[in-house]
């Protein structure tokens, strides 16, 4: 009987040699006459252990990592195919505390299934949501999503069900479901991991969305820098179509839904939903003035759902297990779970899916393990490059939408980037303005001109030129950008700058805190 060995094909594992490890294991097994079946799964999200090799045993999957090519003969010698102990072993994967303490709903299958196999997907609970949805009318599906409390995971946290209802309420005509897979936020990777590790959950979520609102066509707008996800999605869509889950007659229901992937244009602003629609239509990614909302006049002028990967990939579990099940996770108006992404100066960077509400400190220390450098953590940026910097005094803030907005921060797409006490916050503020200047679409003046002036003002502060006066100019400039910009890029770029000024003033004034 063959032994199944799981080696992630995920980009994060490939970046540290997973391809070579897979080849070596294949070759070593053949030399030793061992009957091995290799499955290229997604990452479990424990990046410091990648490449994390797992072996299926009678008691569960045994984990070994980080495995290098040179470790492979020793693993065979130690009998890893029988789950035997080795210096790189971590016991049963599911018992590793980092994983065991999580509440994985959206990521339940990531790292577990073969991403290209519909059979494996179905064997692990996949397509139950779609099957249930096919027996419901559109309004009931939309109500289920609304009742679950799901809010958009792309950044704005808008209730998904309300957005869908607006599209549903438009008269019958060509409607679209679009998935925003541009994932431009620095330090974020949950969309990528999901698409590489369990792409069928996104395919299923989009199909349910289409059936719900009467849309027959879907497009995934995928970040061009994600070639692994592109391949994984291509295989998953082809497999779903071959098995009758996509096409003119989804599972014999008489309902149609087709799906294709479009590669993005490589600009941060193309992740803003109206720019994304412009780009999907083949034009330069530039923000559209709202109204009309995309839900009323979106892609090619038709009613369109625009949702993030994680929002859509969460829909199957909501339909399969019911809105009440999902809503039972979380706190206040932040219902369900959020896949957090730990990056920066932390010992244990990776993917942590938890119900909303734990204190940030728990994420940073219990999961992240504190700083990699061993120095005290000084600042944490939550919510991508436009998110606020939180000082250590705010590490007890709960990780949910309301608690973070209550301290002038945002949760965004769930990215958490940590910095130790060697960080120069004036430099980080400059980076925010520079990022905005580079990525601005140029449509409105506060962002286009303001960001460039912002870099110049910060440079004068750095050079010690009229520091107090320039700090005041910087503060005014932030207000102008925040309140005068057309979209969130110019509107939120001041958040990291203002928070750095507020909490780390000594880095600006040159005077001790
Ligand atoms: C500058 C900017 C960049 C954005 N980038 C992304 C992105 O990469 N991915 C994403 O899903 N949403 C992004 N958004 C948010 C989208 O405009 C939109 O709110 C989201 O795709 C809606 O999906 P959701 O409701 O499921 O979150 C961005 C917004 C702004 C202002
Ligand atoms: S804020 Fe910046 S990115 Fe947004 S529309 Fe204005 S110029 Fe374009």
Coordinates of C-alpha atoms and ligand atoms in Angstrom, one line a residue:
X1 CA 0.0 0.0 0.0
X2 CA 1.4 3.4 -0.9
X3 CA 2.1 6.1 1.7
X4 CA 0.8 9.6 1.0
X5 CA 3.3 12.4 1.5
X6 CA 2.1 16.0 1.4
X7 CA 4.5 18.7 0.2
X8 CA 3.1 22.2 -0.2
X9 CA 3.1 23.7 -3.7
X10 CA 2.3 27.1 -2.1
X11 CA 4.5 30.0 -3.2
X12 CA 5.7 30.5 0.4
X13 CA 7.0 26.9 0.5
X14 CA 8.3 27.0 -3.0
X15 CA 10.3 30.1 -2.1
X16 CA 12.2 28.1 0.5
X17 CA 12.9 25.0 -1.7
X18 CA 9.7 22.9 -1.6
X19 CA 10.0 22.0 -5.3
X20 CA 13.5 20.6 -4.8
X21 CA 12.4 18.8 -1.7
X22 CA 9.5 17.2 -3.6
X23 CA 11.9 16.1 -6.3
X24 CA 14.4 14.6 -3.8
X25 CA 11.7 12.7 -2.0
X26 CA 10.4 11.3 -5.2
X27 CA 13.9 10.2 -6.3
X28 CA 14.8 8.8 -2.9
X29 CA 11.5 6.8 -2.8
X30 CA 12.2 5.4 -6.2
X31 CA 15.8 4.4 -5.3
X32 CA 14.6 2.7 -2.1
X33 CA 11.6 1.0 -3.8
X34 CA 9.2 2.8 -1.4
X35 CA 5.6 3.2 -2.7
X36 CA 5.0 6.9 -2.2
X37 CA 2.1 9.1 -3.4
X38 CA 3.0 12.7 -3.3
X39 CA 0.2 15.3 -3.0
X40 CA 1.2 18.9 -3.6
X41 CA -1.1 20.6 -1.0
X42 CA -1.5 24.2 0.1
X43 CA 0.5 25.6 3.0
X44 CA -0.7 25.1 6.6
X45 CA 0.4 28.6 7.2
X46 CA 3.3 27.9 9.6
X47 CA 5.9 29.7 7.5
X48 CA 8.9 29.2 9.8
X49 CA 8.4 25.4 9.3
X50 CA 8.3 25.5 5.5
X51 CA 8.8 23.4 3.6
X52 CA 6.6 21.4 6.0
X53 CA 6.3 17.8 4.8
X54 CA 3.5 15.7 6.2
X55 CA 3.1 11.9 6.1
X56 CA -0.3 10.3 6.4
X57 CA -0.3 7.6 9.1
X58 CA -3.0 5.6 10.8
X59 CA -3.2 8.2 13.7
X60 CA -3.2 11.3 11.5
X61 CA -0.6 13.4 9.6
X62 CA 2.9 13.6 11.0
X63 CA 4.7 16.9 10.4
X64 CA 8.4 17.4 9.6
X65 CA 9.9 20.7 8.9
X66 CA 11.6 22.8 7.8
X67 CA 12.9 20.1 5.4
X68 CA 15.9 20.8 3.1
X69 CA 17.0 18.5 0.3
X70 CA 19.9 17.4 2.5
X71 CA 17.5 16.2 5.2
X72 CA 15.7 13.8 2.9
X73 CA 17.9 10.7 3.1
X74 CA 18.0 11.0 6.9
X75 CA 14.2 11.2 7.0
X76 CA 13.9 8.0 5.0
X77 CA 16.6 6.3 7.3
X78 CA 14.5 7.4 10.4
X79 CA 11.4 5.8 8.9
X80 CA 9.4 9.0 8.4
X81 CA 7.1 7.1 6.0
X82 CA 5.8 5.3 9.1
X83 CA 5.6 8.5 11.0
X84 CA 8.7 7.8 13.1
X85 CA 10.6 10.4 15.1
X86 CA 13.3 12.6 13.6
X87 CA 14.9 15.8 14.8
X88 CA 12.6 17.7 12.4
X89 CA 9.4 16.0 13.6
X90 CA 6.7 18.0 15.2
X91 CA 4.3 15.2 16.0
X92 CA 0.8 15.2 14.6
X93 CA 0.2 18.3 12.5
X94 CA -3.2 19.0 14.0
X95 CA -1.7 19.0 17.5
X96 CA 0.9 21.8 16.8
X97 CA -0.4 24.5 19.2
X98 CA -0.2 27.2 16.5
X99 CA -2.8 25.2 14.5
X100 CA -4.7 23.6 17.4
X101 CA -5.6 27.0 18.9
X102 CA -7.1 28.3 15.7
X103 CA -10.7 28.3 14.5
X104 CA -10.4 27.5 10.9
X105 CA -13.7 27.9 9.0
X106 CA -12.7 29.6 5.7
X107 CA -9.3 27.9 5.8
X108 CA -10.7 24.5 7.0
X109 CA -9.4 22.7 3.9
X110 CA -6.3 24.7 3.1
X111 CA -3.2 22.5 3.5
X112 CA -5.5 19.5 3.9
X113 CA -6.9 18.8 0.4
X114 CA -5.3 18.4 -3.0
X115 CA -6.3 21.8 -4.5
X116 CA -6.9 20.4 -8.0
X117 CA -9.2 17.6 -7.0
X118 CA -13.0 18.0 -6.9
X119 CA -13.3 14.5 -5.3
X120 CA -11.0 15.5 -2.5
X121 CA -12.9 18.8 -2.1
X122 CA -16.2 17.0 -1.9
X123 CA -14.8 14.4 0.5
X124 CA -13.9 17.3 2.9
X125 CA -17.3 18.9 2.9
X126 CA -17.0 20.9 -0.3
X127 CA -20.0 21.8 -2.5
X128 CA -22.5 21.2 0.3
X129 CA -23.2 24.9 0.3
X130 CA -23.9 25.1 -3.4
X131 CA -26.1 22.0 -3.2
X132 CA -28.2 23.6 -0.5
X133 CA -28.3 26.9 -2.4
X134 CA -29.6 25.3 -5.5
X135 CA -32.7 24.3 -3.6
X136 CA -33.3 27.9 -2.4
X137 CA -34.5 31.0 -4.1
X138 CA -32.2 34.0 -4.6
X139 CA -33.7 36.0 -1.8
X140 CA -33.3 33.2 0.7
X141 CA -29.6 32.7 -0.2
X142 CA -29.0 36.4 0.2
X143 CA -30.9 36.4 3.6
X144 CA -28.7 33.6 4.8
X145 CA -25.5 35.5 3.9
X146 CA -27.0 38.7 5.5
X147 CA -28.0 36.8 8.7
X148 CA -24.5 35.4 9.1
X149 CA -23.2 38.9 9.7
X150 CA -20.4 38.4 7.1
X151 CA -18.7 41.7 6.2
X152 CA -16.3 42.3 3.4
X153 CA -12.8 41.0 4.1
X154 CA -11.2 43.2 1.5
X155 CA -10.9 46.2 3.8
X156 CA -14.1 48.2 4.0
X157 CA -16.0 45.6 6.0
X158 CA -19.3 46.4 4.2
X159 CA -22.0 43.8 4.9
X160 CA -21.9 41.2 2.1
X161 CA -25.6 40.3 2.2
X162 CA -26.6 44.0 1.7
X163 CA -24.4 44.3 -1.3
X164 CA -25.8 41.1 -2.8
X165 CA -29.4 42.3 -2.2
X166 CA -28.8 45.5 -4.2
X167 CA -27.7 43.4 -7.1
X168 CA -30.5 40.9 -6.7
X169 CA -33.0 43.8 -6.6
X170 CA -31.9 45.1 -10.1
X171 CA -34.3 44.0 -12.9
X172 CA -33.3 40.8 -14.7
X173 CA -30.4 41.6 -17.2
X174 CA -26.8 40.5 -17.6
X175 CA -25.3 40.6 -14.1
X176 CA -21.8 39.8 -13.0
X177 CA -19.9 38.4 -10.0
X178 CA -16.4 39.7 -9.7
X179 CA -13.8 38.6 -7.2
X180 CA -11.2 41.1 -6.1
X181 CA -8.0 39.0 -5.9
X182 CA -5.6 41.9 -6.3
X183 CA -4.3 41.6 -2.7
X184 CA -2.1 44.6 -2.8
X185 CA -1.6 45.2 0.9
X186 CA 1.9 44.7 2.0
X187 CA 2.2 41.9 4.6
X188 CA -1.0 40.1 3.5
X189 CA -1.3 36.8 1.8
X190 CA -4.5 35.1 2.9
X191 CA -6.1 35.5 -0.6
X192 CA -3.1 33.9 -2.2
X193 CA -2.9 31.0 0.3
X194 CA -6.6 30.3 -0.1
X195 CA -6.4 30.4 -3.9
X196 CA -3.4 28.1 -3.9
X197 CA -4.5 25.8 -1.2
X198 CA -8.3 25.5 -1.6
X199 CA -9.3 27.4 -4.9
X200 CA -12.5 25.4 -5.2
X201 CA -14.0 27.1 -2.1
X202 CA -13.6 30.4 -4.0
X203 CA -15.1 28.8 -7.2
X204 CA -18.0 27.5 -5.1
X205 CA -18.5 30.8 -3.3
X206 CA -18.7 32.7 -6.6
X207 CA -21.1 30.1 -8.0
X208 CA -23.4 30.5 -5.0
X209 CA -23.2 34.3 -5.4
X210 CA -24.1 34.0 -9.1
X211 CA -27.1 31.7 -8.4
X212 CA -28.3 34.0 -5.6
X213 CA -28.4 37.3 -7.6
X214 CA -29.0 35.9 -11.1
X215 CA -25.5 36.5 -12.5
X216 CA -24.3 34.0 -15.1
X217 CA -20.7 35.2 -15.5
X218 CA -17.9 35.6 -13.0
X219 CA -14.4 37.1 -13.2
X220 CA -11.5 36.7 -10.8
X221 CA -9.3 39.8 -11.0
X222 CA -6.0 38.2 -9.9
X223 CA -2.9 40.0 -8.9
X224 CA -0.4 39.4 -11.7
X225 CA 2.4 38.7 -9.2
X226 CA 0.6 35.4 -8.2
X227 CA 1.6 32.8 -10.9
X228 CA 1.1 29.9 -8.5
X229 CA -2.5 31.0 -7.7
X230 CA -3.1 31.5 -11.4
X231 CA -2.2 27.9 -12.1
X232 CA -4.1 26.6 -9.2
X233 CA -7.3 28.5 -10.1
X234 CA -7.0 27.4 -13.8
X235 CA -6.9 23.7 -12.7
X236 CA -9.7 24.1 -10.2
X237 CA -12.0 25.9 -12.6
X238 CA -11.4 23.2 -15.3
X239 CA -12.0 20.4 -12.8
X240 CA -15.2 22.1 -11.5
X241 CA -16.4 22.5 -15.1
X242 CA -15.6 18.9 -16.0
X243 CA -17.5 17.7 -13.0
X244 CA -20.6 19.8 -13.8
X245 CA -20.2 22.4 -11.1
X246 CA -19.8 25.2 -13.6
X247 CA -21.3 25.8 -17.0
X248 CA -24.7 26.2 -18.7
X249 CA -26.4 23.7 -16.4
X250 CA -24.9 23.7 -12.9
X251 CA -25.4 20.2 -11.4
X252 CA -28.5 19.8 -13.7
X253 CA -30.3 22.7 -12.0
X254 CA -30.9 24.6 -15.2
X255 CA -28.9 27.5 -13.8
X256 CA -25.9 28.8 -15.6
X257 CA -22.6 30.1 -14.1
X258 CA -19.3 30.5 -15.9
X259 CA -16.0 31.7 -14.4
X260 CA -12.7 33.0 -15.8
X261 CA -9.6 34.6 -14.4
X262 CA -8.1 37.9 -15.6
X263 CA -4.6 39.0 -14.6
X264 CA -4.3 42.4 -12.9
X265 CA -2.3 45.3 -14.1
X266 CA 0.2 45.4 -11.3
X267 CA -0.9 48.6 -9.6
X268 CA -2.1 49.0 -6.0
X269 CA -5.0 51.2 -7.1
X270 CA -6.4 48.3 -9.3
X271 CA -7.5 46.7 -6.0
X272 CA -9.9 49.6 -5.4
X273 CA -13.2 48.2 -6.7
X274 CA -14.0 50.8 -9.3
X275 CA -10.4 50.9 -10.6
X276 CA -10.6 47.1 -10.7
X277 CA -13.7 47.3 -12.9
X278 CA -12.0 49.8 -15.2
X279 CA -9.0 47.5 -15.5
X280 CA -11.3 44.4 -16.1
X281 CA -12.8 46.3 -19.0
X282 CA -9.4 46.8 -20.5
X283 CA -8.7 50.4 -19.5
X284 CA -6.2 52.1 -17.2
X285 CA -6.9 51.4 -13.5
X286 CA -8.4 54.7 -12.4
X287 CA -11.1 55.4 -9.8
X288 CA -14.7 55.9 -10.9
X289 CA -16.8 58.5 -9.2
X290 CA -19.6 57.0 -7.1
X291 CA -22.6 56.9 -7.5
X292 CA -23.6 54.8 -9.3
X293 CA -22.5 51.9 -7.1
X294 CA -21.0 48.9 -8.9
X295 CA -23.9 46.9 -7.5
X296 CA -26.2 49.0 -9.8
X297 CA -23.8 49.9 -12.6
X298 CA -20.6 47.9 -12.4
X299 CA -18.8 45.8 -15.0
X300 CA -19.7 46.9 -18.5
X301 CA -22.4 49.1 -16.9
X302 CA -24.3 46.1 -15.5
X303 CA -25.2 45.2 -11.9
X304 CA -22.1 43.6 -10.4
X305 CA -21.0 42.0 -7.1
X306 CA -17.5 43.0 -6.1
X307 CA -16.2 40.9 -3.3
X308 CA -12.8 39.9 -1.9
X309 CA -11.5 36.4 -2.1
X310 CA -12.0 35.6 1.6
X311 CA -15.6 37.0 1.6
X312 CA -16.5 34.8 -1.3
X313 CA -14.6 31.7 0.0
X314 CA -16.5 32.0 3.3
X315 CA -19.9 31.8 1.7
X316 CA -19.8 28.0 1.2
X317 CA -19.4 27.3 4.9
X318 CA -22.2 29.7 5.7
X319 CA -24.6 28.0 3.3
X320 CA -23.4 24.5 4.3
X321 CA -23.7 25.0 8.1
X322 CA -26.2 27.8 8.3
X323 CA -25.9 31.5 9.2
X324 CA -26.4 30.8 12.9
X325 CA -23.4 28.5 13.1
X326 CA -21.2 31.2 11.5
X327 CA -22.7 34.1 13.5
X328 CA -21.9 32.3 16.7
X329 CA -18.2 33.1 16.2
X330 CA -17.0 36.7 16.9
X331 CA -18.1 39.7 19.0
X332 CA -20.5 42.6 18.6
X333 CA -20.9 43.5 14.9
X334 CA -17.8 41.6 14.0
X335 CA -19.2 38.1 13.3
X336 CA -17.4 35.0 12.2
X337 CA -13.7 34.5 11.9
X338 CA -10.9 36.4 10.2
X339 CA -7.8 34.9 8.7
X340 CA -5.0 37.1 10.2
X341 CA -1.7 37.3 8.5
X342 CA 1.4 37.7 10.7
X343 CA 4.4 39.3 9.1
X344 CA 7.5 41.4 9.9
X345 CA 9.7 41.0 12.9
X346 CA 8.0 38.0 14.5
X347 CA 9.3 34.5 15.3
X348 CA 6.2 32.7 13.9
X349 CA 4.9 34.5 10.9
X350 CA 2.0 32.8 9.1
X351 CA -1.8 32.5 8.8
X352 CA -4.0 32.5 12.0
X353 CA -7.7 32.2 11.6
X354 CA -9.6 33.1 14.7
X355 CA -13.0 34.4 15.7
X356 CA -13.0 38.2 16.0
X357 CA -12.2 39.6 19.5
X358 CA -8.9 38.3 20.9
X359 CA -6.5 41.0 22.1
X360 CA -3.7 42.0 19.7
X361 CA -1.2 41.0 22.3
X362 CA -2.3 37.4 22.2
X363 CA -1.8 37.3 18.4
X364 CA 1.6 38.9 18.7
X365 CA 3.0 36.8 21.5
X366 CA 1.0 33.5 21.8
X367 CA 0.9 33.0 18.1
X368 CA 3.7 35.2 16.7
X369 CA 6.1 34.3 19.5
X370 CA 7.3 37.9 20.0
X371 CA 10.0 39.5 17.9
X372 CA 12.4 37.4 15.8
X373 CA 15.2 39.7 16.8
X374 CA 14.5 39.1 20.5
X375 CA 14.2 42.9 21.1
X376 CA 11.0 44.5 22.4
X377 CA 8.2 45.1 19.9
X378 CA 7.7 48.8 19.5
X379 CA 5.1 49.2 16.8
X380 CA 2.6 47.1 14.8
X381 CA 0.9 48.1 11.6
X382 CA -2.5 46.6 11.3
X383 CA -4.5 46.6 8.0
X384 CA -1.9 47.0 5.3
X385 CA 0.2 50.0 4.2
X386 CA -2.7 52.4 4.9
X387 CA -3.3 51.1 8.4
X388 CA -2.3 52.9 11.6
X389 CA 0.8 52.1 13.7
X390 CA -0.1 50.9 17.1
X391 CA 2.3 51.4 20.0
X392 CA 2.8 48.7 22.7
X393 CA 0.3 50.6 25.0
X394 CA -2.4 49.6 22.6
X395 CA -1.5 45.9 22.3
X396 CA -4.5 45.0 24.5
X397 CA -7.0 46.3 21.9
X398 CA -9.4 43.6 20.7
X399 CA -8.9 42.5 17.1
X400 CA -12.3 43.4 15.8
X401 CA -13.6 46.1 13.4
X402 CA -15.2 48.3 16.1
X403 CA -12.5 48.1 18.7
X404 CA -9.8 49.1 16.2
X405 CA -11.8 51.9 14.7
X406 CA -12.4 53.1 18.2
X407 CA -8.7 53.9 18.5
X408 CA -8.4 55.4 15.1
X409 CA -7.1 52.2 13.5
X410 CA -8.5 49.7 11.0
X411 CA -8.5 46.0 10.6
X412 CA -8.6 46.1 6.8
X413 CA -7.7 42.8 5.2
X414 CA -6.2 41.4 8.4
X415 CA -2.5 42.0 7.8
X416 CA -0.4 42.5 11.0
X417 CA 3.2 43.6 10.5
X418 CA 5.4 43.9 13.6
X419 CA 8.5 46.1 14.2
X420 CA 11.0 46.0 17.1
X421 CA 12.5 49.0 18.9
X422 CA 15.1 49.7 16.2
X423 CA 12.3 51.0 13.9
X424 CA 12.5 54.6 12.8
X425 CA 8.9 55.8 12.7
X426 CA 9.7 59.0 10.8
X427 CA 11.1 56.7 8.1
X428 CA 7.9 54.6 8.2
X429 CA 5.8 57.8 7.9
X430 CA 7.8 58.8 4.8
X431 CA 7.3 55.3 3.4
X432 CA 3.5 55.8 3.6
X433 CA 3.6 59.1 1.7
X434 CA 6.1 57.7 -0.8
X435 CA 3.9 54.6 -1.3
X436 CA 0.9 56.9 -2.0
X437 CA 2.9 59.0 -4.4
X438 CA 4.1 56.0 -6.4
X439 CA 0.7 54.3 -6.4
X440 CA -1.7 57.3 -6.8
X441 CA -3.8 57.0 -9.9
X442 CA -3.5 60.8 -10.3
X443 CA -7.2 61.5 -10.6
X444 CA -7.5 63.9 -7.6
X445 CA -5.2 66.6 -6.4
X446 CA -5.0 66.0 -2.6
X447 CA -3.6 62.5 -3.3
X448 CA -1.6 63.2 -6.4
X449 CA 0.1 66.4 -5.2
X450 CA -0.3 65.9 -1.4
X451 CA 1.6 62.7 -1.3
X452 CA 4.6 64.1 -3.1
X453 CA 4.6 67.2 -0.9
X454 CA 4.3 64.9 2.1
X455 CA 7.5 63.2 1.2
X456 CA 9.2 66.5 0.9
X457 CA 7.9 67.8 4.2
X458 CA 9.1 64.7 6.0
X459 CA 12.5 65.0 4.4
X460 CA 12.8 68.6 5.8
X461 CA 11.8 67.3 9.3
X462 CA 14.5 64.6 8.9
X463 CA 17.1 67.2 8.0
X464 CA 16.1 69.3 11.1
X465 CA 14.8 72.2 9.0
X466 CA 12.1 74.2 10.9
X467 CA 11.0 71.0 12.6
X468 CA 8.0 72.3 14.6
X469 CA 6.7 74.3 11.6
X470 CA 7.0 71.4 9.2
X471 CA 5.4 68.9 11.7
X472 CA 2.4 71.3 11.7
X473 CA 2.4 71.5 7.9
X474 CA 2.5 67.7 7.8
X475 CA -0.4 67.5 10.1
X476 CA -2.5 69.9 8.0
X477 CA -1.5 68.1 4.8
X478 CA -2.7 64.8 6.3
X479 CA -6.1 66.4 7.0
X480 CA -6.4 67.7 3.5
X481 CA -5.6 64.3 2.0
X482 CA -7.9 62.4 4.5
X483 CA -10.9 64.6 3.9
X484 CA -10.3 65.8 0.3
X485 CA -9.3 62.6 -1.6
X486 CA -11.6 60.8 -3.9
X487 CA -10.8 57.3 -2.7
X488 CA -9.2 55.4 0.2
X489 CA -5.7 55.5 -1.1
X490 CA -5.3 59.3 -0.6
X491 CA -7.9 59.2 2.1
X492 CA -6.1 56.6 4.3
X493 CA -2.4 57.2 3.5
X494 CA -2.5 59.8 6.4
X495 CA -3.4 57.1 8.9
X496 CA 0.1 55.6 9.3
X497 CA 1.6 59.1 9.2
X498 CA -0.8 60.6 11.9
X499 CA -0.5 57.5 14.1
X500 CA 3.3 57.7 13.9
X501 CA 3.2 61.4 14.8
X502 CA 0.8 60.8 17.7
X503 CA 2.5 57.7 19.3
X504 CA 6.1 58.1 18.3
X505 CA 6.5 61.9 18.3
X506 CA 10.1 61.7 19.5
X507 CA 11.2 60.2 16.1
X508 CA 9.9 63.4 14.5
X509 CA 10.9 66.1 17.0
X510 CA 14.3 64.5 17.9
X511 CA 13.5 65.1 21.5
X512 CA 13.2 62.1 24.0
X513 CA 9.7 60.8 24.5
Ligands
LIG1 C1 -6.6 51.8 -2.6 C2 -7.4 50.6 -2.4 C3 -6.9 49.4 -2.6 C4 -7.7 48.2 -2.4 N1 -7.2 47.0 -2.6 C5 -8.0 45.9 -2.4 C6 -7.5 44.6 -2.7 O1 -6.3 44.4 -3.2 N2 -8.3 43.6 -2.5 C7 -9.6 43.7 -2.1 O2 -10.3 42.7 -1.9 N3 -10.1 44.9 -1.8 C8 -9.3 46.0 -2.0 N4 -9.8 47.3 -1.7 C9 -11.2 47.3 -1.2 C10 -12.2 47.3 -2.5 O3 -12.3 48.7 -2.9 C11 -13.6 46.8 -2.1 O4 -14.0 47.4 -0.9 C12 -13.6 45.3 -1.9 O5 -13.0 44.6 -2.9 C13 -15.0 44.8 -1.7 O6 -15.1 43.5 -1.4 P1 -15.5 43.0 0.1 O7 -16.8 43.7 0.4 O8 -15.7 41.6 0.0 O9 -14.4 43.4 1.0 C14 -9.0 48.4 -1.9 C15 -9.5 49.7 -1.6 C16 -8.7 50.8 -1.8 C17 -9.3 52.1 -1.5
LIG2 S1 -7.2 59.4 -3.9 FE1 -5.4 59.0 -5.2 S2 -5.7 56.9 -6.0 FE2 -7.7 57.7 -5.2 S3 -8.7 58.7 -6.9 FE3 -7.6 60.3 -5.9 S4 -5.6 60.3 -7.0 FE4 -6.6 58.3 -7.5

